[in-house]
Amino acid sequence: MKQPIQNQSKLMLQNKFEFKILEWDTNYFGIKSARVTLKEEINRNDWIKIRNFIVENDFVVIDNINNNPTNNLFISNLLGAFLTDINFQFEKKLNKELNKFYNFDEKIVIKNNLEYKKDIVDISRKSYKFSRFFNDPFLNKEKAKNIYCHWVESSFLKDDKYFLYYLENNEILGYILFKLDELNKKAIIELISVKVNHIGMNIGTKMINELEKYLITHHKYIDILQVGTQSNNTKAINFYVKNGFKVKELRSVYHYWPNFILNNIERVVNDEVAITNK
């Protein structure tokens, strides 16, 4: 099976905003995809530059860091742009002073370049209920439904992708997928999930604790553990707060379809009305 390209090529990087081609998304959804990250308040000249890039794509994700109201106004004037997510970014500073007191849980396994694990894929298939991909009626519904399975499948046998999983009686009950950002001295949790019938058994907290221990002892340059979640995923928000994370920033996330939406808006609205009336 051909693996999708994992990197995101940077085409434009300025102090206020960043533009990237999303090659992973392009390969998976089969549409030319890109992302614009608005890091600060932009002006009209900035917006003209941004528009000149994004109109060359079929599908664009626009991240408005800290929900800047001026940036929201610019985005709202794009016909075909709509809000799909309010994203919380959490951070936790690692307490390296406790290093000498650590005892590691024998049920935890941590590896990069991990071979395919069916248990992890099965957990991914049943776990995730909140996502901007589910909130976009223009994305292929089957592709959106299976995106987290594809995400983990694409992360197996990758040197830069790390899996932590909780193993009991030869069964994986939960996992964390993470990567290391050496430049910013961070470890970033991409996905975290526990098997549905084992939720509430403290497995998630155990995995977070073991991840912190691992980072402190094996990657001593890492200072921060980072993770994001959606504003409507209140259970995840409460979980991270309970485990010592603090909100770093809030992002409003838009999806923009420069061409497709104009030709399909009536069909999508009718589909949504039909679903609502069932």
GROMACS .gro file of C-alpha atoms in nm:
model
  278
    1MET     CA    1   0.000   0.000   0.000
    2LYS     CA    2   0.141   0.336  -0.100
    3GLN     CA    3   0.200   0.557   0.204
    4PRO     CA    4   0.093   0.925   0.182
    5ILE     CA    5   0.353   1.197   0.204
    6GLN     CA    6   0.383   1.302   0.568
    7ASN     CA    7   0.555   1.641   0.554
    8GLN     CA    8   0.385   1.974   0.509
    9SER     CA    9   0.585   2.190   0.265
   10LYS     CA   10   0.611   2.551   0.372
   11LEU     CA   11   0.550   2.789   0.084
   12MET     CA   12   0.515   3.115   0.268
   13LEU     CA   13   0.629   3.214   0.616
   14GLN     CA   14   0.598   3.563   0.761
   15ASN     CA   15   0.576   3.708   1.110
   16LYS     CA   16   0.199   3.744   1.099
   17PHE     CA   17   0.095   3.436   0.905
   18GLU     CA   18   0.214   3.107   0.762
   19PHE     CA   19   0.105   2.919   0.451
   20LYS     CA   20   0.155   2.544   0.394
   21ILE     CA   21   0.061   2.288   0.134
   22LEU     CA   22  -0.107   1.994   0.312
   23GLU     CA   23   0.029   1.696   0.123
   24TRP     CA   24  -0.109   1.436   0.367
   25ASP     CA   25  -0.463   1.578   0.332
   26THR     CA   26  -0.422   1.611  -0.045
   27ASN     CA   27  -0.327   1.245  -0.076
   28TYR     CA   28  -0.600   1.121   0.155
   29PHE     CA   29  -0.898   1.328   0.035
   30GLY     CA   30  -0.785   1.356  -0.327
   31ILE     CA   31  -0.821   1.735  -0.333
   32LYS     CA   32  -0.550   2.002  -0.339
   33SER     CA   33  -0.531   2.114   0.025
   34ALA     CA   34  -0.351   2.390   0.213
   35ARG     CA   35  -0.342   2.559   0.553
   36VAL     CA   36  -0.311   2.925   0.652
   37THR     CA   37  -0.219   3.005   1.011
   38LEU     CA   38  -0.291   3.362   1.121
   39LYS     CA   39  -0.051   3.415   1.412
   40GLU     CA   40  -0.125   3.784   1.468
   41GLU     CA   41  -0.372   4.047   1.355
   42ILE     CA   42  -0.341   4.097   0.981
   43ASN     CA   43  -0.413   4.403   0.766
   44ARG     CA   44  -0.565   4.442   0.421
   45ASN     CA   45  -0.229   4.407   0.242
   46ASP     CA   46  -0.161   4.084   0.432
   47TRP     CA   47  -0.503   3.953   0.338
   48ILE     CA   48  -0.444   4.023  -0.033
   49LYS     CA   49  -0.122   3.820  -0.019
   50ILE     CA   50  -0.299   3.537   0.159
   51ARG     CA   51  -0.589   3.529  -0.087
   52ASN     CA   52  -0.349   3.512  -0.381
   53PHE     CA   53  -0.218   3.185  -0.241
   54ILE     CA   54  -0.532   3.017  -0.112
   55VAL     CA   55  -0.737   3.057  -0.432
   56GLU     CA   56  -0.493   2.818  -0.602
   57ASN     CA   57  -0.624   2.533  -0.383
   58ASP     CA   58  -0.944   2.332  -0.367
   59PHE     CA   59  -0.964   2.315   0.013
   60VAL     CA   60  -0.802   2.544   0.271
   61VAL     CA   61  -0.788   2.524   0.651
   62ILE     CA   62  -0.759   2.867   0.813
   63ASP     CA   63  -0.637   2.879   1.174
   64ASN     CA   64  -0.703   3.206   1.354
   65ILE     CA   65  -0.477   3.195   1.660
   66ASN     CA   66  -0.643   3.335   1.974
   67ASN     CA   67  -0.961   3.402   1.778
   68ASN     CA   68  -0.852   3.752   1.669
   69PRO     CA   69  -1.172   3.949   1.585
   70THR     CA   70  -1.017   4.145   1.296
   71ASN     CA   71  -0.898   3.823   1.135
   72ASN     CA   72  -1.242   3.670   1.186
   73LEU     CA   73  -1.391   3.964   0.997
   74PHE     CA   74  -1.159   3.912   0.700
   75ILE     CA   75  -1.239   3.540   0.692
   76SER     CA   76  -1.614   3.601   0.715
   77ASN     CA   77  -1.600   3.791   0.386
   78LEU     CA   78  -1.482   3.479   0.203
   79LEU     CA   79  -1.775   3.314   0.025
   80GLY     CA   80  -1.723   2.947   0.094
   81ALA     CA   81  -1.554   2.982   0.434
   82PHE     CA   82  -1.724   2.860   0.752
   83LEU     CA   83  -1.630   2.781   1.112
   84THR     CA   84  -1.569   2.411   1.178
   85ASP     CA   85  -1.394   2.410   1.516
   86ILE     CA   86  -1.291   2.609   1.821
   87ASN     CA   87  -0.969   2.441   1.926
   88PHE     CA   88  -0.807   2.452   2.271
   89GLN     CA   89  -0.428   2.410   2.284
   90PHE     CA   90  -0.305   2.284   2.621
   91GLU     CA   91   0.049   2.276   2.759
   92LYS     CA   92   0.210   2.118   3.063
   93LYS     CA   93   0.558   2.198   3.188
   94LEU     CA   94   0.752   1.882   3.273
   95ASN     CA   95   0.871   1.857   3.633
   96LYS     CA   96   1.224   1.728   3.590
   97GLU     CA   97   1.308   1.754   3.959
   98LEU     CA   98   1.117   1.429   4.026
   99ASN     CA   99   1.337   1.224   3.793
  100LYS     CA  100   1.509   1.019   4.066
  101PHE     CA  101   1.178   0.903   4.216
  102TYR     CA  102   1.035   0.746   3.901
  103ASN     CA  103   0.913   0.386   3.886
  104PHE     CA  104   0.795   0.280   3.542
  105ASP     CA  105   0.471   0.090   3.479
  106GLU     CA  106   0.544  -0.247   3.320
  107LYS     CA  107   0.214  -0.235   3.132
  108ILE     CA  108   0.332   0.064   2.929
  109VAL     CA  109   0.520   0.020   2.600
  110ILE     CA  110   0.676   0.317   2.415
  111LYS     CA  111   0.827   0.283   2.069
  112ASN     CA  112   0.886   0.477   1.751
  113ASN     CA  113   0.896   0.302   1.415
  114LEU     CA  114   0.623   0.075   1.554
  115GLU     CA  115   0.494  -0.213   1.345
  116TYR     CA  116   0.124  -0.232   1.258
  117LYS     CA  117  -0.099  -0.295   1.563
  118LYS     CA  118  -0.457  -0.395   1.486
  119ASP     CA  119  -0.572  -0.315   1.842
  120ILE     CA  120  -0.465   0.047   1.800
  121VAL     CA  121  -0.649   0.081   1.469
  122ASP     CA  122  -0.963  -0.077   1.619
  123ILE     CA  123  -0.955   0.164   1.914
  124SER     CA  124  -0.923   0.455   1.671
  125ARG     CA  125  -1.219   0.336   1.467
  126LYS     CA  126  -1.455   0.348   1.766
  127SER     CA  127  -1.324   0.635   1.977
  128TYR     CA  128  -1.329   0.977   1.815
  129LYS     CA  129  -1.660   1.163   1.817
  130PHE     CA  130  -1.549   1.526   1.784
  131SER     CA  131  -1.359   1.662   1.483
  132ARG     CA  132  -1.362   1.948   1.237
  133PHE     CA  133  -1.359   1.679   0.966
  134PHE     CA  134  -1.701   1.561   1.086
  135ASN     CA  135  -1.834   1.919   1.080
  136ASP     CA  136  -1.768   1.980   0.710
  137PRO     CA  137  -2.049   1.857   0.481
  138PHE     CA  138  -1.832   1.903   0.171
  139LEU     CA  139  -1.568   1.647   0.270
  140ASN     CA  140  -1.620   1.289   0.162
  141LYS     CA  141  -1.817   1.142   0.454
  142GLU     CA  142  -1.656   0.798   0.437
  143LYS     CA  143  -1.308   0.951   0.425
  144ALA     CA  144  -1.388   1.179   0.718
  145LYS     CA  145  -1.528   0.886   0.918
  146ASN     CA  146  -1.210   0.682   0.871
  147ILE     CA  147  -0.954   0.959   0.902
  148TYR     CA  148  -0.829   0.859   1.249
  149CYS     CA  149  -0.775   0.498   1.143
  150HIS     CA  150  -0.579   0.625   0.844
  151TRP     CA  151  -0.390   0.866   1.068
  152VAL     CA  152  -0.256   0.590   1.291
  153GLU     CA  153  -0.198   0.351   1.001
  154SER     CA  154   0.013   0.618   0.831
  155SER     CA  155   0.215   0.661   1.153
  156PHE     CA  156   0.331   0.300   1.184
  157LEU     CA  157   0.691   0.229   1.080
  158LYS     CA  158   0.782   0.598   1.101
  159ASP     CA  159   1.096   0.709   1.286
  160ASP     CA  160   0.941   1.044   1.383
  161LYS     CA  161   0.615   0.896   1.516
  162TYR     CA  162   0.604   0.753   1.868
  163PHE     CA  163   0.339   0.526   2.014
  164LEU     CA  164   0.280   0.474   2.383
  165TYR     CA  165   0.032   0.195   2.454
  166TYR     CA  166  -0.115   0.028   2.761
  167LEU     CA  167  -0.088  -0.350   2.739
  168GLU     CA  168  -0.277  -0.586   2.970
  169ASN     CA  169  -0.314  -0.962   2.913
  170ASN     CA  170  -0.170  -0.916   2.563
  171GLU     CA  171  -0.447  -0.667   2.474
  172ILE     CA  172  -0.390  -0.299   2.401
  173LEU     CA  173  -0.639  -0.096   2.606
  174GLY     CA  174  -0.526   0.254   2.516
  175TYR     CA  175  -0.262   0.449   2.326
  176ILE     CA  176  -0.099   0.787   2.272
  177LEU     CA  177   0.050   0.892   1.937
  178PHE     CA  178   0.305   1.170   1.977
  179LYS     CA  179   0.597   1.341   1.807
  180LEU     CA  180   0.898   1.543   1.924
  181ASP     CA  181   0.952   1.906   1.830
  182GLU     CA  182   1.321   1.956   1.902
  183LEU     CA  183   1.329   2.318   1.786
  184ASN     CA  184   1.063   2.428   2.035
  185LYS     CA  185   1.156   2.167   2.301
  186LYS     CA  186   0.808   2.018   2.298
  187ALA     CA  187   0.644   1.679   2.273
  188ILE     CA  188   0.312   1.704   2.089
  189ILE     CA  189   0.032   1.455   2.148
  190GLU     CA  190  -0.143   1.394   1.817
  191LEU     CA  191  -0.396   1.135   1.932
  192ILE     CA  192  -0.491   0.978   2.263
  193SER     CA  193  -0.762   0.720   2.318
  194VAL     CA  194  -0.875   0.440   2.547
  195LYS     CA  195  -1.077   0.135   2.447
  196VAL     CA  196  -1.445   0.217   2.490
  197ASN     CA  197  -1.525  -0.050   2.751
  198HIS     CA  198  -1.222   0.052   2.961
  199ILE     CA  199  -1.297   0.424   2.989
  200GLY     CA  200  -1.312   0.542   3.351
  201MET     CA  201  -1.042   0.300   3.470
  202ASN     CA  202  -0.770   0.568   3.496
  203ILE     CA  203  -0.581   0.434   3.194
  204GLY     CA  204  -0.563   0.776   3.029
  205THR     CA  205  -0.402   0.935   3.335
  206LYS     CA  206  -0.158   0.645   3.368
  207MET     CA  207  -0.053   0.690   3.006
  208ILE     CA  208  -0.001   1.065   3.048
  209ASN     CA  209   0.209   1.006   3.362
  210GLU     CA  210   0.424   0.745   3.189
  211LEU     CA  211   0.471   0.970   2.887
  212GLU     CA  212   0.601   1.247   3.114
  213LYS     CA  213   0.844   1.005   3.281
  214TYR     CA  214   0.966   0.882   2.943
  215LEU     CA  215   1.026   1.232   2.809
  216ILE     CA  216   1.215   1.343   3.119
  217THR     CA  217   1.441   1.038   3.124
  218HIS     CA  218   1.491   0.972   2.751
  219HIS     CA  219   1.454   1.315   2.587
  220LYS     CA  220   1.588   1.554   2.846
  221TYR     CA  221   1.577   1.855   2.613
  222ILE     CA  222   1.195   1.840   2.605
  223ASP     CA  223   1.039   2.092   2.846
  224ILE     CA  224   0.673   2.103   2.742
  225LEU     CA  225   0.400   1.850   2.667
  226GLN     CA  226   0.135   1.990   2.429
  227VAL     CA  227  -0.206   1.864   2.318
  228GLY     CA  228  -0.513   2.007   2.148
  229THR     CA  229  -0.884   1.931   2.159
  230GLN     CA  230  -1.218   2.071   2.043
  231SER     CA  231  -1.426   2.312   2.251
  232ASN     CA  232  -1.727   2.077   2.246
  233ASN     CA  233  -1.519   1.785   2.376
  234THR     CA  234  -1.575   1.878   2.740
  235LYS     CA  235  -1.464   1.537   2.871
  236ALA     CA  236  -1.123   1.581   2.707
  237ILE     CA  237  -1.093   1.939   2.836
  238ASN     CA  238  -1.170   1.827   3.193
  239PHE     CA  239  -0.926   1.535   3.157
  240TYR     CA  240  -0.637   1.761   3.058
  241VAL     CA  241  -0.712   2.014   3.332
  242LYS     CA  242  -0.729   1.732   3.590
  243ASN     CA  243  -0.387   1.612   3.473
  244GLY     CA  244  -0.218   1.948   3.516
  245PHE     CA  245  -0.245   2.099   3.167
  246LYS     CA  246  -0.318   2.468   3.118
  247VAL     CA  247  -0.474   2.643   2.820
  248LYS     CA  248  -0.203   2.806   2.605
  249GLU     CA  249  -0.419   2.942   2.325
  250LEU     CA  250  -0.756   2.924   2.156
  251ARG     CA  251  -0.792   2.883   1.779
  252SER     CA  252  -1.093   2.938   1.558
  253VAL     CA  253  -1.061   2.696   1.267
  254TYR     CA  254  -1.232   2.761   0.934
  255HIS     CA  255  -1.266   2.547   0.624
  256TYR     CA  256  -1.263   2.731   0.293
  257TRP     CA  257  -1.374   2.589  -0.042
  258PRO     CA  258  -1.282   2.850  -0.307
  259ASN     CA  259  -1.469   2.685  -0.595
  260PHE     CA  260  -1.660   2.378  -0.486
  261ILE     CA  261  -1.911   2.538  -0.251
  262LEU     CA  262  -2.077   2.762  -0.510
  263ASN     CA  263  -2.176   2.466  -0.724
  264ASN     CA  264  -2.283   2.240  -0.438
  265ILE     CA  265  -2.437   2.458  -0.166
  266GLU     CA  266  -2.798   2.375  -0.264
  267ARG     CA  267  -2.731   2.000  -0.265
  268VAL     CA  268  -2.559   2.008   0.074
  269VAL     CA  269  -2.830   2.221   0.235
  270ASN     CA  270  -3.099   1.983   0.105
  271ASP     CA  271  -2.901   1.684   0.238
  272GLU     CA  272  -2.869   1.846   0.581
  273VAL     CA  273  -3.241   1.931   0.590
  274ALA     CA  274  -3.328   1.572   0.498
  275ILE     CA  275  -3.108   1.439   0.778
  276THR     CA  276  -3.261   1.684   1.029
  277ASN     CA  277  -3.615   1.581   0.932
  278LYS     CA  278  -3.551   1.208   0.981
   0.00000   0.00000   0.00000
